[in-house]
């Protein structure tokens, strides 16, 4: 956690390395999405992305940071501007999709199929997707996301 804290930018809402949102900013956005979902009776979805595989090798060769920066750039280019990406840990990101489940499924399939996200196999990725349920809290959604089966990139 100390490494991640050192990566928070001066504005406190962006990761200094990837410029993705920080966990605290993510939780505010999740609260907002949950409230919008309750009012509109429309769901939203979340995709969890874990970095696995060649991380130790990438760190040994000093290119892990570069691979993560390139991954974040590629991820941002694949996600719509209205969607929200946060770096939740050194090896984890979450994408909030504020559209119907079909849009989330399409993005999930694109992410899984994209060779550019693995950054020449420097990173292996695992992903999970959940869609919100009416009346569900953000914490309940995150608990389901943590328990969801991971698909490997």
GROMACS .gro file of C-alpha atoms in nm:
model
  153
    1UNK     CA    1   0.000   0.000   0.000
    2UNK     CA    2   0.294   0.234   0.064
    3UNK     CA    3   0.391   0.208  -0.302
    4UNK     CA    4   0.040   0.304  -0.414
    5UNK     CA    5   0.024   0.599  -0.172
    6UNK     CA    6   0.344   0.735  -0.326
    7UNK     CA    7   0.173   0.722  -0.663
    8UNK     CA    8  -0.112   0.960  -0.579
    9UNK     CA    9  -0.088   1.295  -0.756
   10UNK     CA   10  -0.103   1.633  -0.587
   11UNK     CA   11  -0.472   1.672  -0.668
   12UNK     CA   12  -0.544   1.355  -0.467
   13UNK     CA   13  -0.784   1.216  -0.726
   14UNK     CA   14  -0.543   1.074  -0.982
   15UNK     CA   15  -0.273   0.814  -0.970
   16UNK     CA   16   0.051   0.999  -1.050
   17UNK     CA   17   0.187   0.712  -1.260
   18UNK     CA   18  -0.113   0.623  -1.480
   19UNK     CA   19  -0.337   0.928  -1.433
   20UNK     CA   20  -0.626   0.692  -1.358
   21UNK     CA   21  -0.856   0.777  -1.067
   22UNK     CA   22  -0.749   0.695  -0.710
   23UNK     CA   23  -0.946   0.459  -0.485
   24UNK     CA   24  -1.098   0.748  -0.285
   25UNK     CA   25  -1.221   0.915  -0.604
   26UNK     CA   26  -1.350   0.578  -0.727
   27UNK     CA   27  -1.563   0.533  -0.413
   28UNK     CA   28  -1.718   0.876  -0.465
   29UNK     CA   29  -1.798   0.787  -0.826
   30UNK     CA   30  -1.941   0.450  -0.719
   31UNK     CA   31  -2.167   0.628  -0.469
   32UNK     CA   32  -2.280   0.863  -0.748
   33UNK     CA   33  -2.348   0.574  -0.991
   34UNK     CA   34  -2.546   0.389  -0.723
   35UNK     CA   35  -2.762   0.697  -0.655
   36UNK     CA   36  -2.822   0.757  -1.027
   37UNK     CA   37  -2.912   0.390  -1.071
   38UNK     CA   38  -3.164   0.407  -0.786
   39UNK     CA   39  -3.332   0.718  -0.927
   40UNK     CA   40  -3.338   0.605  -1.289
   41UNK     CA   41  -3.397   0.235  -1.225
   42UNK     CA   42  -3.116   0.174  -1.477
   43UNK     CA   43  -2.822  -0.044  -1.386
   44UNK     CA   44  -2.450   0.003  -1.432
   45UNK     CA   45  -2.162  -0.242  -1.447
   46UNK     CA   46  -1.808  -0.282  -1.318
   47UNK     CA   47  -1.510  -0.462  -1.470
   48UNK     CA   48  -1.224  -0.565  -1.242
   49UNK     CA   49  -0.883  -0.603  -1.406
   50UNK     CA   50  -0.600  -0.778  -1.220
   51UNK     CA   51  -0.238  -0.783  -1.335
   52UNK     CA   52  -0.093  -1.133  -1.313
   53UNK     CA   53   0.163  -1.351  -1.484
   54UNK     CA   54   0.488  -1.181  -1.578
   55UNK     CA   55   0.478  -0.907  -1.313
   56UNK     CA   56   0.775  -1.042  -1.116
   57UNK     CA   57   0.977  -1.075  -1.436
   58UNK     CA   58   0.879  -0.724  -1.545
   59UNK     CA   59   0.977  -0.585  -1.203
   60UNK     CA   60   1.310  -0.770  -1.218
   61UNK     CA   61   1.388  -0.611  -1.552
   62UNK     CA   62   1.275  -0.267  -1.436
   63UNK     CA   63   1.003  -0.234  -1.699
   64UNK     CA   64   0.697  -0.304  -1.483
   65UNK     CA   65   0.626   0.067  -1.436
   66UNK     CA   66   0.655   0.126  -1.810
   67UNK     CA   67   0.423  -0.167  -1.883
   68UNK     CA   68   0.163  -0.032  -1.637
   69UNK     CA   69   0.179   0.317  -1.791
   70UNK     CA   70   0.136   0.170  -2.140
   71UNK     CA   71  -0.147  -0.053  -2.018
   72UNK     CA   72  -0.330   0.249  -1.869
   73UNK     CA   73  -0.290   0.439  -2.195
   74UNK     CA   74  -0.427   0.146  -2.398
   75UNK     CA   75  -0.714   0.094  -2.152
   76UNK     CA   76  -0.815   0.461  -2.167
   77UNK     CA   77  -0.816   0.444  -2.547
   78UNK     CA   78  -1.057   0.147  -2.539
   79UNK     CA   79  -1.303   0.288  -2.286
   80UNK     CA   80  -1.563   0.553  -2.366
   81UNK     CA   81  -1.520   0.897  -2.211
   82UNK     CA   82  -1.837   0.856  -2.000
   83UNK     CA   83  -1.698   0.541  -1.838
   84UNK     CA   84  -1.475   0.568  -1.531
   85UNK     CA   85  -1.141   0.394  -1.470
   86UNK     CA   86  -0.967   0.375  -1.132
   87UNK     CA   87  -0.642   0.219  -1.020
   88UNK     CA   88  -0.746   0.040  -0.703
   89UNK     CA   89  -0.412  -0.115  -0.614
   90UNK     CA   90  -0.067  -0.162  -0.756
   91UNK     CA   91  -0.199  -0.457  -0.959
   92UNK     CA   92  -0.570  -0.376  -0.998
   93UNK     CA   93  -0.804  -0.145  -1.191
   94UNK     CA   94  -1.182  -0.116  -1.199
   95UNK     CA   95  -1.388   0.028  -1.484
   96UNK     CA   96  -1.741   0.158  -1.413
   97UNK     CA   97  -1.973   0.148  -1.714
   98UNK     CA   98  -2.276   0.370  -1.666
   99UNK     CA   99  -2.473   0.218  -1.948
  100UNK     CA  100  -2.677  -0.094  -2.002
  101UNK     CA  101  -2.538  -0.441  -1.944
  102UNK     CA  102  -2.498  -0.498  -2.319
  103UNK     CA  103  -2.246  -0.211  -2.343
  104UNK     CA  104  -2.052  -0.359  -2.050
  105UNK     CA  105  -2.048  -0.704  -2.211
  106UNK     CA  106  -1.921  -0.555  -2.537
  107UNK     CA  107  -1.643  -0.366  -2.358
  108UNK     CA  108  -1.552  -0.676  -2.158
  109UNK     CA  109  -1.523  -0.881  -2.478
  110UNK     CA  110  -1.309  -0.609  -2.643
  111UNK     CA  111  -1.077  -0.594  -2.344
  112UNK     CA  112  -1.037  -0.971  -2.332
  113UNK     CA  113  -0.965  -0.989  -2.706
  114UNK     CA  114  -0.722  -0.697  -2.721
  115UNK     CA  115  -0.358  -0.799  -2.761
  116UNK     CA  116  -0.243  -0.442  -2.692
  117UNK     CA  117  -0.344  -0.457  -2.323
  118UNK     CA  118  -0.086  -0.723  -2.240
  119UNK     CA  119   0.193  -0.488  -2.360
  120UNK     CA  120   0.390  -0.754  -2.549
  121UNK     CA  121   0.315  -1.010  -2.278
  122UNK     CA  122   0.480  -0.798  -2.007
  123UNK     CA  123   0.145  -0.816  -1.826
  124UNK     CA  124  -0.104  -1.099  -1.805
  125UNK     CA  125  -0.453  -0.985  -1.719
  126UNK     CA  126  -0.752  -1.144  -1.552
  127UNK     CA  127  -1.092  -0.976  -1.561
  128UNK     CA  128  -1.435  -1.009  -1.406
  129UNK     CA  129  -1.764  -0.832  -1.481
  130UNK     CA  130  -2.072  -0.771  -1.269
  131UNK     CA  131  -2.380  -0.560  -1.329
  132UNK     CA  132  -2.565  -0.378  -1.054
  133UNK     CA  133  -2.893  -0.500  -0.912
  134UNK     CA  134  -3.176  -0.266  -0.817
  135UNK     CA  135  -3.151  -0.171  -0.450
  136UNK     CA  136  -2.793  -0.299  -0.422
  137UNK     CA  137  -2.533  -0.086  -0.245
  138UNK     CA  138  -2.194  -0.010  -0.394
  139UNK     CA  139  -2.031  -0.230  -0.130
  140UNK     CA  140  -2.254  -0.523  -0.223
  141UNK     CA  141  -2.162  -0.479  -0.589
  142UNK     CA  142  -1.790  -0.470  -0.502
  143UNK     CA  143  -1.824  -0.784  -0.289
  144UNK     CA  144  -1.985  -0.965  -0.583
  145UNK     CA  145  -1.711  -0.833  -0.813
  146UNK     CA  146  -1.442  -0.969  -0.578
  147UNK     CA  147  -1.611  -1.313  -0.582
  148UNK     CA  148  -1.677  -1.319  -0.958
  149UNK     CA  149  -1.488  -1.571  -1.167
  150UNK     CA  150  -1.191  -1.421  -1.351
  151UNK     CA  151  -1.147  -1.460  -1.726
  152UNK     CA  152  -0.787  -1.467  -1.841
  153UNK     CA  153  -0.657  -1.236  -2.114
   0.00000   0.00000   0.00000
